[in-house]
Coordinates of C-alpha atoms and ligand atoms in Angstrom, one line a residue:
M1 CA -33.4 -12.4 1.9
N2 CA -34.2 -12.3 5.7
S3 CA -37.2 -9.8 7.6
G4 CA -35.7 -7.5 4.6
K5 CA -32.3 -7.6 5.0
T6 CA -29.7 -8.8 2.6
R7 CA -27.6 -12.0 3.9
V8 CA -23.9 -10.5 3.5
V9 CA -21.3 -13.6 4.2
I10 CA -17.8 -13.3 4.4
A11 CA -15.4 -16.3 4.2
G12 CA -12.3 -14.8 6.2
G13 CA -11.5 -13.1 8.7
G14 CA -7.8 -11.4 8.1
T15 CA -7.4 -8.2 7.8
A16 CA -9.9 -7.9 4.5
G17 CA -12.3 -10.2 6.1
W18 CA -12.4 -7.9 9.4
L19 CA -12.0 -4.5 7.2
A20 CA -15.2 -5.9 5.2
A21 CA -17.5 -6.7 8.2
Y22 CA -17.1 -3.1 10.3
S23 CA -17.8 -1.0 7.0
L24 CA -20.6 -2.8 6.0
A25 CA -21.8 -3.0 9.9
K26 CA -20.8 0.6 10.2
R27 CA -22.0 2.0 7.0
L28 CA -25.2 0.2 5.9
G29 CA -25.5 -2.2 9.1
T30 CA -29.6 -1.2 9.0
Q31 CA -29.8 -2.5 5.3
L32 CA -27.8 -5.7 5.9
E33 CA -27.4 -9.0 7.8
I34 CA -23.6 -10.2 8.2
T35 CA -22.0 -13.3 9.0
L36 CA -18.4 -13.8 8.9
V37 CA -16.4 -17.4 9.0
E38 CA -13.1 -18.1 10.2
S39 CA -10.9 -20.5 11.1
D40 CA -8.7 -20.2 14.4
L41 CA -7.0 -23.2 13.2
I42 CA -5.8 -22.1 9.7
G43 CA -4.9 -18.3 10.6
T44 CA -3.8 -15.4 8.8
V45 CA -0.9 -14.2 6.9
G46 CA 0.5 -12.1 9.6
V47 CA 1.7 -9.2 8.1
G48 CA 0.5 -5.7 5.9
E49 CA 2.0 -3.5 8.2
A50 CA 2.9 -0.3 6.8
T51 CA 0.2 1.7 5.0
I52 CA -0.4 4.7 3.2
P53 CA -2.2 7.6 3.3
T54 CA -5.5 6.8 2.6
M55 CA -5.9 5.1 5.5
K56 CA -6.5 7.8 7.0
S57 CA -9.4 9.1 5.5
F58 CA -11.0 5.7 4.7
H59 CA -10.6 5.7 8.5
S60 CA -12.5 9.3 9.2
L61 CA -15.0 8.1 6.5
M62 CA -15.4 4.8 9.2
E63 CA -15.6 6.8 12.0
I64 CA -12.3 5.4 13.4
D65 CA -11.1 7.5 16.5
E66 CA -7.2 7.5 15.4
R67 CA -5.6 7.8 18.8
E68 CA -8.0 4.3 19.6
F69 CA -7.0 2.6 17.1
M70 CA -3.0 3.6 17.0
M71 CA -2.8 2.4 20.9
A72 CA -5.1 -0.8 19.9
T73 CA -2.9 -1.4 17.3
Q74 CA 0.7 -0.2 18.2
A75 CA 0.9 2.4 15.6
T76 CA 3.4 4.6 14.6
F77 CA 3.3 7.5 12.1
K78 CA 4.5 7.0 8.5
L79 CA 5.7 10.3 6.3
G80 CA 7.6 7.4 3.5
I81 CA 9.7 5.3 2.4
W82 CA 13.3 5.5 2.6
F83 CA 14.5 3.8 0.0
D84 CA 18.3 2.1 0.2
N85 CA 20.3 0.7 -2.9
W86 CA 17.8 1.0 -5.5
A87 CA 19.4 2.8 -8.4
N88 CA 23.3 2.0 -7.1
I89 CA 24.7 0.1 -4.3
G90 CA 25.2 3.1 -2.1
D91 CA 22.2 5.5 -2.9
S92 CA 19.9 6.3 -1.0
Y93 CA 16.0 8.6 -1.2
I94 CA 13.4 8.9 -0.2
H95 CA 9.6 8.7 -1.0
S96 CA 8.0 10.8 1.2
F97 CA 3.5 11.6 0.5
G98 CA 4.0 15.0 1.2
V99 CA 3.0 17.9 -1.7
V100 CA 6.2 19.3 -2.8
G101 CA 6.3 23.1 -3.3
K102 CA 3.4 24.8 -5.0
G103 CA 2.9 24.6 -8.8
S104 CA 1.0 26.3 -11.5
W105 CA -1.8 25.1 -14.0
M106 CA 0.5 24.8 -16.8
A107 CA 3.6 23.7 -15.0
E108 CA 4.5 21.4 -12.4
F109 CA 6.6 23.1 -9.1
H110 CA 9.4 20.8 -9.7
E111 CA 10.1 22.3 -13.3
Y112 CA 10.4 25.8 -11.7
W113 CA 12.7 24.6 -9.8
L114 CA 14.7 23.0 -12.1
E115 CA 14.4 26.3 -14.1
L116 CA 16.6 27.3 -10.7
Y117 CA 18.4 25.1 -10.5
S118 CA 19.8 24.7 -13.6
Q119 CA 21.4 27.6 -12.8
G120 CA 22.8 26.6 -9.0
L121 CA 20.1 28.0 -7.6
G122 CA 17.2 26.9 -5.6
G123 CA 19.0 24.6 -2.4
N124 CA 17.6 20.7 -3.2
L125 CA 14.4 19.9 -3.9
E126 CA 13.4 18.1 -0.5
D127 CA 13.7 22.0 1.0
Y128 CA 10.2 22.5 -0.3
C129 CA 8.2 19.2 1.5
L130 CA 7.5 19.2 5.1
E131 CA 6.7 15.6 4.8
W132 CA 10.2 14.6 3.1
K133 CA 12.4 17.1 5.2
A134 CA 10.6 15.8 8.8
A135 CA 11.2 12.0 7.6
K136 CA 14.7 12.8 7.3
Q137 CA 15.0 14.1 10.2
G138 CA 12.6 11.7 12.6
K139 CA 10.2 14.2 13.3
F140 CA 6.7 14.3 13.2
A141 CA 3.4 15.9 14.2
I142 CA 0.0 16.1 12.6
Q143 CA -0.9 19.7 12.3
A144 CA 3.1 21.8 12.0
G145 CA 2.1 25.9 11.3
K146 CA -1.2 25.9 9.0
T147 CA 0.0 22.4 7.5
N148 CA -1.5 19.3 7.8
L149 CA 1.0 16.8 7.2
N150 CA 0.2 14.0 4.6
Y151 CA 0.8 11.0 6.8
A152 CA -0.1 7.1 7.2
Y153 CA 0.4 4.2 9.7
H154 CA 2.7 1.8 10.4
L155 CA 0.1 -1.0 12.6
N156 CA 0.2 -4.0 13.9
A157 CA -1.8 -6.6 11.5
T158 CA -2.6 -9.3 14.1
A159 CA -3.8 -6.1 16.3
Y160 CA -6.1 -4.6 13.4
A161 CA -7.8 -7.4 13.1
Q162 CA -8.9 -8.0 16.2
F163 CA -9.6 -4.3 16.8
L164 CA -12.0 -4.8 13.8
R165 CA -13.7 -7.4 15.2
G166 CA -14.6 -5.8 18.7
K167 CA -16.1 -2.8 16.6
S168 CA -18.1 -4.9 14.2
E169 CA -19.0 -7.6 16.7
A170 CA -20.5 -4.3 19.0
L171 CA -22.2 -3.3 15.3
G172 CA -24.2 -7.1 15.4
A173 CA -22.0 -8.7 13.0
K174 CA -22.0 -12.0 13.9
R175 CA -18.6 -14.0 14.1
V176 CA -18.7 -18.4 13.5
E177 CA -15.5 -20.0 14.2
G178 CA -14.8 -23.0 11.8
K179 CA -13.1 -24.3 8.6
I180 CA -15.4 -24.4 5.7
A181 CA -15.5 -27.5 4.1
R182 CA -17.6 -26.7 1.3
V183 CA -19.1 -24.4 -0.7
N184 CA -22.4 -25.1 -2.3
V185 CA -23.6 -23.7 -5.6
S186 CA -26.7 -22.6 -7.1
A187 CA -26.9 -25.6 -10.0
Q188 CA -29.4 -23.1 -11.8
S189 CA -28.0 -19.7 -11.4
G190 CA -24.4 -20.2 -10.7
N191 CA -24.4 -18.3 -7.3
I192 CA -23.2 -19.1 -4.3
E193 CA -25.9 -20.3 -1.7
S194 CA -24.3 -20.9 1.2
L195 CA -21.2 -22.6 3.1
D196 CA -21.1 -25.9 5.2
L197 CA -19.0 -26.1 7.8
E198 CA -16.6 -28.6 8.9
S199 CA -18.5 -28.8 12.5
G200 CA -21.5 -29.1 10.7
V201 CA -22.8 -26.1 10.6
S202 CA -24.2 -24.0 7.3
V203 CA -24.2 -20.3 6.8
A204 CA -26.4 -19.7 4.1
G205 CA -26.1 -15.7 2.5
D206 CA -27.3 -13.8 -0.1
F207 CA -24.0 -12.0 -1.2
F208 CA -20.9 -13.3 -0.3
I209 CA -17.3 -11.8 0.1
D210 CA -13.7 -14.0 -0.4
C211 CA -11.7 -13.1 2.2
T212 CA -10.0 -16.3 2.2
G213 CA -6.8 -15.3 2.1
F214 CA -4.3 -16.7 -1.2
R215 CA -6.7 -19.5 -1.2
A216 CA -9.3 -17.4 -2.8
L217 CA -11.9 -20.2 -2.0
L218 CA -14.9 -19.1 -3.0
I219 CA -13.6 -17.0 -6.3
G220 CA -11.0 -19.5 -7.5
E221 CA -11.2 -22.8 -6.3
V222 CA -15.5 -23.0 -6.8
L223 CA -16.2 -20.1 -9.1
G224 CA -13.5 -20.9 -11.2
V225 CA -12.3 -17.3 -11.9
G226 CA -9.0 -17.3 -13.1
Y227 CA -5.7 -15.7 -11.8
E228 CA -4.1 -12.8 -14.0
E229 CA -0.4 -13.8 -13.7
W230 CA 2.1 -11.0 -13.7
G231 CA 5.1 -12.9 -12.5
H232 CA 6.8 -11.8 -15.7
W233 CA 6.9 -7.8 -14.9
L234 CA 7.3 -8.3 -10.9
A235 CA 9.8 -11.7 -10.7
A236 CA 9.4 -11.6 -6.8
D237 CA 7.6 -14.8 -5.6
S238 CA 8.6 -15.8 -2.2
A239 CA 9.5 -13.6 1.3
W240 CA 10.8 -14.1 4.8
A241 CA 9.6 -12.3 7.8
V242 CA 10.3 -11.3 11.5
Q243 CA 9.7 -9.7 14.1
T244 CA 12.8 -7.9 16.0
E245 CA 13.4 -5.7 19.3
N246 CA 13.5 -2.4 18.6
T247 CA 17.2 -1.1 19.1
Q248 CA 16.0 2.9 19.0
A249 CA 12.8 5.3 18.8
P250 CA 11.1 4.0 15.6
P251 CA 12.0 6.4 12.6
P252 CA 8.5 7.8 10.8
Y253 CA 9.2 5.7 8.0
T254 CA 9.7 2.6 6.2
R255 CA 13.0 1.5 5.0
A256 CA 13.2 -0.4 1.5
I257 CA 16.7 -2.0 1.3
A258 CA 17.5 -3.9 -1.7
H259 CA 19.8 -6.7 -1.7
P260 CA 21.5 -8.5 -4.7
I261 CA 18.6 -11.0 -4.5
G262 CA 16.0 -9.1 -3.5
W263 CA 14.8 -6.4 -0.8
Q264 CA 14.6 -6.2 3.1
W265 CA 11.6 -4.3 4.9
R266 CA 11.7 -2.8 7.7
I267 CA 8.4 -1.3 9.8
P268 CA 8.8 0.2 12.9
L269 CA 6.2 -0.4 15.6
Q270 CA 6.2 1.3 19.0
H271 CA 7.1 -1.7 20.5
R272 CA 8.7 -4.0 18.1
T273 CA 10.3 -4.2 14.7
G274 CA 8.6 -6.2 11.7
N275 CA 11.5 -7.4 8.8
G276 CA 10.8 -9.5 6.0
I277 CA 13.0 -10.0 3.3
V278 CA 10.8 -10.1 -0.8
Y279 CA 12.4 -12.7 -3.4
S280 CA 12.3 -14.2 -6.3
S281 CA 13.1 -18.8 -6.3
R282 CA 14.2 -17.9 -10.0
F283 CA 17.2 -15.9 -8.6
C284 CA 18.5 -17.6 -5.1
S285 CA 17.2 -20.5 -3.0
D286 CA 15.2 -20.6 0.6
D287 CA 18.0 -20.4 2.8
E288 CA 20.5 -17.7 1.0
A289 CA 17.1 -15.4 1.6
R290 CA 16.9 -16.2 4.7
S291 CA 20.3 -15.9 6.3
L292 CA 20.8 -12.4 4.1
L293 CA 17.7 -11.1 6.2
L294 CA 18.8 -12.4 9.6
K295 CA 22.6 -11.3 8.8
N296 CA 20.9 -7.5 8.0
L297 CA 18.5 -6.9 11.4
T298 CA 18.9 -4.5 14.0
G299 CA 17.9 -5.7 16.8
P300 CA 17.4 -9.3 18.5
A301 CA 14.6 -11.2 16.8
I302 CA 11.7 -12.0 19.0
T303 CA 10.4 -14.7 16.5
E304 CA 10.9 -17.6 14.1
P305 CA 11.4 -16.3 10.6
R306 CA 8.4 -17.7 8.6
Q307 CA 7.9 -18.3 4.9
L308 CA 5.6 -16.6 2.7
K309 CA 4.8 -17.6 -1.1
F310 CA 2.4 -15.7 -3.5
R311 CA 1.7 -15.2 -6.8
T312 CA 1.8 -11.6 -8.2
G313 CA -1.3 -10.9 -10.5
R314 CA -4.8 -10.2 -9.6
R315 CA -8.3 -12.2 -10.1
E316 CA -9.5 -11.4 -13.6
Q317 CA -12.8 -10.7 -12.4
P318 CA -12.6 -9.5 -8.5
W319 CA -17.0 -9.6 -8.7
H320 CA -18.3 -12.6 -10.4
R321 CA -22.0 -13.8 -9.8
N322 CA -23.0 -12.9 -6.2
C323 CA -18.8 -12.9 -4.9
V324 CA -16.3 -10.4 -4.6
A325 CA -12.7 -11.2 -3.9
L326 CA -11.4 -9.1 -1.3
G327 CA -7.5 -8.9 0.0
L328 CA -5.7 -11.4 -0.8
A329 CA -8.1 -13.2 -2.8
A330 CA -8.6 -10.5 -5.0
G331 CA -5.1 -10.6 -6.0
F332 CA -1.6 -9.7 -4.8
L333 CA 1.5 -6.8 -5.4
E334 CA 4.7 -7.0 -3.4
P335 CA 4.7 -4.9 -0.3
L336 CA 7.0 -2.5 -1.6
E337 CA 4.6 0.8 -1.6
S338 CA 2.6 -0.7 0.6
T339 CA -0.6 -1.2 -1.4
S340 CA -2.2 -4.5 -0.3
I341 CA -4.5 -2.6 2.4
H342 CA -5.3 0.6 0.3
L343 CA -6.6 -1.9 -2.0
I344 CA -8.7 -3.2 0.4
T345 CA -10.1 -0.2 1.2
T346 CA -10.6 1.1 -2.0
A347 CA -12.7 -2.1 -2.7
L348 CA -14.6 -1.8 -0.1
I349 CA -16.2 1.9 -1.0
R350 CA -16.7 0.4 -4.6
L351 CA -18.4 -2.3 -3.5
M352 CA -20.9 0.3 -0.7
R353 CA -21.5 2.6 -4.0
L354 CA -22.1 -0.8 -6.0
F355 CA -23.8 -2.7 -3.4
P356 CA -26.8 -5.3 -5.1
F357 CA -29.4 -4.6 -2.9
G358 CA -31.9 -5.5 -5.9
G359 CA -30.5 -8.8 -6.0
E360 CA -29.0 -8.3 -9.6
F361 CA -24.9 -8.5 -9.7
E362 CA -24.3 -8.5 -13.3
H363 CA -24.0 -4.5 -14.6
Q364 CA -22.2 -3.9 -11.0
A365 CA -20.1 -6.8 -11.3
E366 CA -18.7 -5.4 -14.4
R367 CA -18.4 -1.8 -13.4
F368 CA -16.5 -3.0 -10.3
N369 CA -14.8 -5.1 -12.5
T370 CA -13.4 -2.1 -15.1
E371 CA -12.7 0.3 -12.1
S372 CA -10.1 -2.3 -10.2
R373 CA -9.1 -3.4 -13.2
F374 CA -7.7 0.1 -13.5
E375 CA -6.5 0.5 -10.2
W376 CA -4.4 -2.4 -10.0
E377 CA -2.2 -1.2 -13.3
E378 CA -1.9 1.8 -12.0
V379 CA -0.2 0.6 -9.1
R380 CA 1.7 -2.3 -10.6
D381 CA 3.9 -0.2 -12.9
F382 CA 4.5 2.4 -9.8
V383 CA 6.6 -0.7 -8.9
I384 CA 7.3 -1.8 -11.6
L385 CA 9.3 1.5 -12.2
H386 CA 11.4 1.1 -8.8
Y387 CA 12.7 -2.0 -10.4
K388 CA 13.2 -1.4 -13.6
Q389 CA 14.9 2.4 -13.3
T390 CA 18.4 0.8 -11.7
R391 CA 21.9 1.0 -12.8
R392 CA 22.8 -1.9 -10.7
N393 CA 24.3 -4.5 -12.5
D394 CA 25.7 -6.6 -9.8
S395 CA 23.3 -9.7 -9.6
A396 CA 20.9 -11.8 -12.4
F397 CA 17.9 -10.2 -10.2
W398 CA 19.1 -6.9 -10.9
N399 CA 20.3 -7.6 -14.3
H400 CA 16.7 -9.2 -15.2
Y401 CA 14.8 -6.4 -14.0
R402 CA 17.5 -3.5 -15.8
D403 CA 16.4 -5.5 -18.9
M404 CA 13.0 -6.4 -19.4
E405 CA 10.4 -5.0 -21.3
V406 CA 7.6 -3.0 -19.2
P407 CA 4.1 -1.6 -20.0
R408 CA 4.6 1.6 -22.6
N409 CA 2.9 3.4 -19.4
V410 CA 6.3 2.8 -17.4
T411 CA 8.5 3.5 -20.6
H412 CA 6.6 6.7 -21.4
R413 CA 6.3 8.1 -18.0
I414 CA 10.1 7.8 -18.0
E415 CA 11.2 8.9 -21.2
I416 CA 8.8 11.8 -21.1
F417 CA 10.7 12.9 -18.2
R418 CA 13.3 12.1 -19.1
K419 CA 13.5 14.6 -21.9
N420 CA 11.0 17.6 -20.6
G421 CA 10.9 17.0 -16.9
Y422 CA 6.4 16.1 -17.3
V423 CA 4.8 14.3 -15.0
W424 CA 1.2 13.3 -14.1
P425 CA -0.5 11.9 -11.9
D426 CA -1.9 8.0 -12.2
K427 CA -5.7 7.1 -13.7
V428 CA -7.1 6.8 -10.3
N429 CA -4.8 10.0 -8.1
L430 CA -3.5 7.1 -6.4
F431 CA 0.3 8.5 -6.5
R432 CA -0.1 12.1 -7.4
V433 CA 2.7 14.3 -9.7
D434 CA 4.8 14.4 -6.1
S435 CA 5.4 10.6 -5.9
W436 CA 6.1 9.6 -9.4
L437 CA 9.0 12.4 -9.7
Q438 CA 10.5 11.4 -6.1
V439 CA 11.2 8.0 -7.4
M440 CA 12.2 8.9 -10.3
L441 CA 14.5 11.4 -9.1
G442 CA 15.6 9.0 -6.3
Q443 CA 16.1 6.2 -9.1
G444 CA 18.0 8.5 -11.4
V445 CA 16.1 10.1 -13.7
F446 CA 17.2 13.3 -14.4
P447 CA 15.0 15.7 -17.3
E448 CA 17.2 16.9 -19.4
R449 CA 14.6 19.9 -20.5
H450 CA 11.6 22.0 -18.5
H451 CA 9.0 23.9 -19.3
G452 CA 9.6 26.8 -21.0
A453 CA 6.8 28.6 -18.7
T454 CA 9.3 28.5 -15.8
R455 CA 11.6 31.5 -17.6
I456 CA 8.6 33.7 -17.5
P457 CA 8.9 35.2 -14.0
G458 CA 12.3 35.6 -14.4
T459 CA 15.4 34.4 -12.1
A460 CA 14.9 36.9 -9.4
S461 CA 11.3 36.4 -8.7
L462 CA 11.0 33.2 -8.8
G463 CA 14.0 32.8 -6.4
Q464 CA 11.9 34.9 -3.9
T465 CA 8.8 32.6 -4.5
L466 CA 10.6 29.4 -4.0
E467 CA 12.7 31.0 -0.7
Q468 CA 9.1 31.6 0.6
I469 CA 8.3 28.2 0.5
R470 CA 11.3 26.9 1.6
A471 CA 11.9 29.4 4.2
N472 CA 7.7 28.2 5.5
V473 CA 9.2 24.1 5.3
A474 CA 12.4 25.7 7.6
N475 CA 9.9 27.4 9.7
N476 CA 7.5 24.8 10.3
L477 CA 9.7 21.9 10.3
A478 CA 11.4 23.7 13.3
Q479 CA 8.4 23.6 15.3
M480 CA 8.1 19.6 15.0
P481 CA 9.2 17.6 17.9
D482 CA 10.5 13.7 17.2
H483 CA 8.8 11.5 16.5
Q484 CA 8.8 9.7 19.6
A485 CA 7.7 12.0 22.1
F486 CA 4.6 13.2 19.8
I487 CA 3.8 9.5 19.9
D488 CA 4.6 9.5 23.7
R489 CA 2.0 12.2 24.0
Y490 CA -0.9 11.4 21.5
C491 CA -1.2 7.3 21.6
P492 CA 1.0 6.0 23.8
I493 CA 0.8 2.3 24.4
P494 CA -0.6 0.4 27.6
R495 CA 2.2 -0.8 29.3
A496 CA 1.0 -4.1 29.3
A497 CA 1.5 -4.2 25.2
T498 CA 5.8 -3.5 25.6
Ligands
LIG1 C1 5.6 -10.7 2.2 C2 3.9 -9.9 2.5 C3 4.2 -8.8 2.7 C4 2.7 -7.5 2.7 N1 2.5 -6.7 3.5 C5 1.9 -5.6 3.3 C6 2.1 -4.5 4.1 O1 3.6 -3.6 4.7 N2 1.4 -3.6 3.8 C7 -0.1 -4.2 3.0 O2 -1.1 -3.1 2.7 N3 0.0 -5.2 2.6 C8 1.2 -5.9 3.0 N4 0.7 -7.4 2.7 C9 -0.6 -8.1 2.5 C10 -1.5 -7.9 3.1 O3 -0.8 -8.8 4.4 C11 -3.0 -8.7 2.9 O4 -3.1 -7.7 2.0 C12 -3.8 -8.1 4.4 O5 -3.3 -9.0 5.5 C13 -4.9 -8.8 4.3 O6 -5.2 -10.6 3.8 P1 -6.6 -11.0 3.7 O7 -7.3 -10.9 4.7 O8 -7.1 -11.4 3.0 O9 -6.2 -12.8 4.0 P2 -5.2 -13.3 5.4 O10 -4.9 -12.5 6.2 O11 -4.5 -14.7 4.8 O12 -6.7 -14.3 5.8 C14 -7.4 -15.1 5.3 C15 -8.4 -15.7 5.9 O13 -9.2 -16.9 5.9 C16 -9.7 -17.4 6.6 N5 -9.9 -18.9 5.9 C17 -9.2 -19.7 4.7 N6 -9.6 -20.8 4.8 C18 -10.9 -20.6 5.3 C19 -11.4 -22.0 5.2 N7 -11.2 -23.0 4.5 N8 -12.3 -21.9 6.0 C20 -12.5 -21.1 7.0 N9 -11.8 -20.0 6.9 C21 -10.8 -20.1 6.4 C22 -8.1 -17.6 7.2 O14 -8.6 -17.9 8.9 C23 -8.0 -16.2 7.6 O15 -9.0 -15.7 8.6 C24 1.6 -8.1 2.4 C25 1.5 -9.2 1.8 C26 2.8 -10.3 2.1 C27 2.4 -11.6 1.5

């Protein structure tokens, strides 16, 4: 300890490192002395540009102004993910962030809709969800009528880290440039004591946060905490990423296009589009994946394609001794549902709640690790659902996924929905009923039955109630501007950044 403050040393300055520096400086800055070490020579992973709505709440907790953030990161709004070719070639569906209709305590909304649908009434399920309809029509507003929309962002990852760095330094966090050459561990306690840089500088601390990305220098290499591999469920281990010019106004959704050997992302920013292909080296060569990506770009490339290799899984104990791993050092799940930055922010909230001011780590670490475990498993299972529930049989890649054994949680969810239409939110309430529902329907699972309580109101009364919800969605939608028009008014980027 130094002047009564706990010395926190953050190793690594990517999205994880700077999110940690800013959040700790903002919310615990009077109690902590924060130093971040990063190496410009090593650089950051440079991807991670699609998010989920929890980022909005995290920013609000951390008092990040939305317009300032969006202008600094050339951000656009995201109402969901548009999936192509997942259940069958030629199919499309949207996983929107919206709430679909309004259910009761006994039955979810979609079950009431199923009752009408089984009688040829009630229209399409998307007619009951503003975000779903707006995404499809390329519209956006923060509020329409009395409805606040549930949305996330697409952002420039490099600019986001710079934005957070500026804010962290303004709050007193110190940045030290240099490559970490050695991590010193106390022979007595097993705790990390300091980081020696190649420059000869040494940075001592009481508590260390490992944000060194896939290298996991502190938690993995030095403390020897193992990594639980999930490659048997999620086979992808590689990606190519490339940026292109925008050829159309940015749509308010991420695109996830399935190919015979993997899937391709398209993430629209105000001034360019991020593209990439995720694939498994077990099923295709790097060259094949690269050329498939380049063939499916919608605009001229403005960067050279960059390859990324990864291991899907999680750190067995993301908190060990006096070290917590965040970001890629804590684990990696492919970006199909854009959850990595979210997992950084929830880990940060958890860390701030459990922060070891007394210098005692063991019990806090145990709790932190238990909570993390639940969370990662739920996200993993949601991602697995997209692959498992396919009818594609056009390649070894899809045959593998269609036939593979999956965690019981996934089969249970699919089977209960198929037989009874029942859906429940996950344990950590990240993917709510609406998310599981939209993806299961989108992936071609349709319920055989639904809850009997939905017949109690009678067709006429149920029809009227649903008609009101549909009309409300349609009215709100009619008032919404195009996504681009909203951005132009709300958060246009300065000319120099275009
Ligand atoms: C293909 C792909 C697509 C992705 N897409 C998304 C997405 O759409 N949405 C999403 O939420 N997430 C996505 N992610 C994940 C996202 O990129 C990361 O979660 C996020 O960028 C955080 O990375 P990081 O800060 O942990 O690591 P990095 O960005 O790799 O940062 C590591 C830092 O550690 C420093 N460092 C490493 N070793 C040393 C050393 N010896 N000395 C000093 N410094 C060192 C580096 O200089 C760097 O500053 C994606 C990841 C991949 C691989």
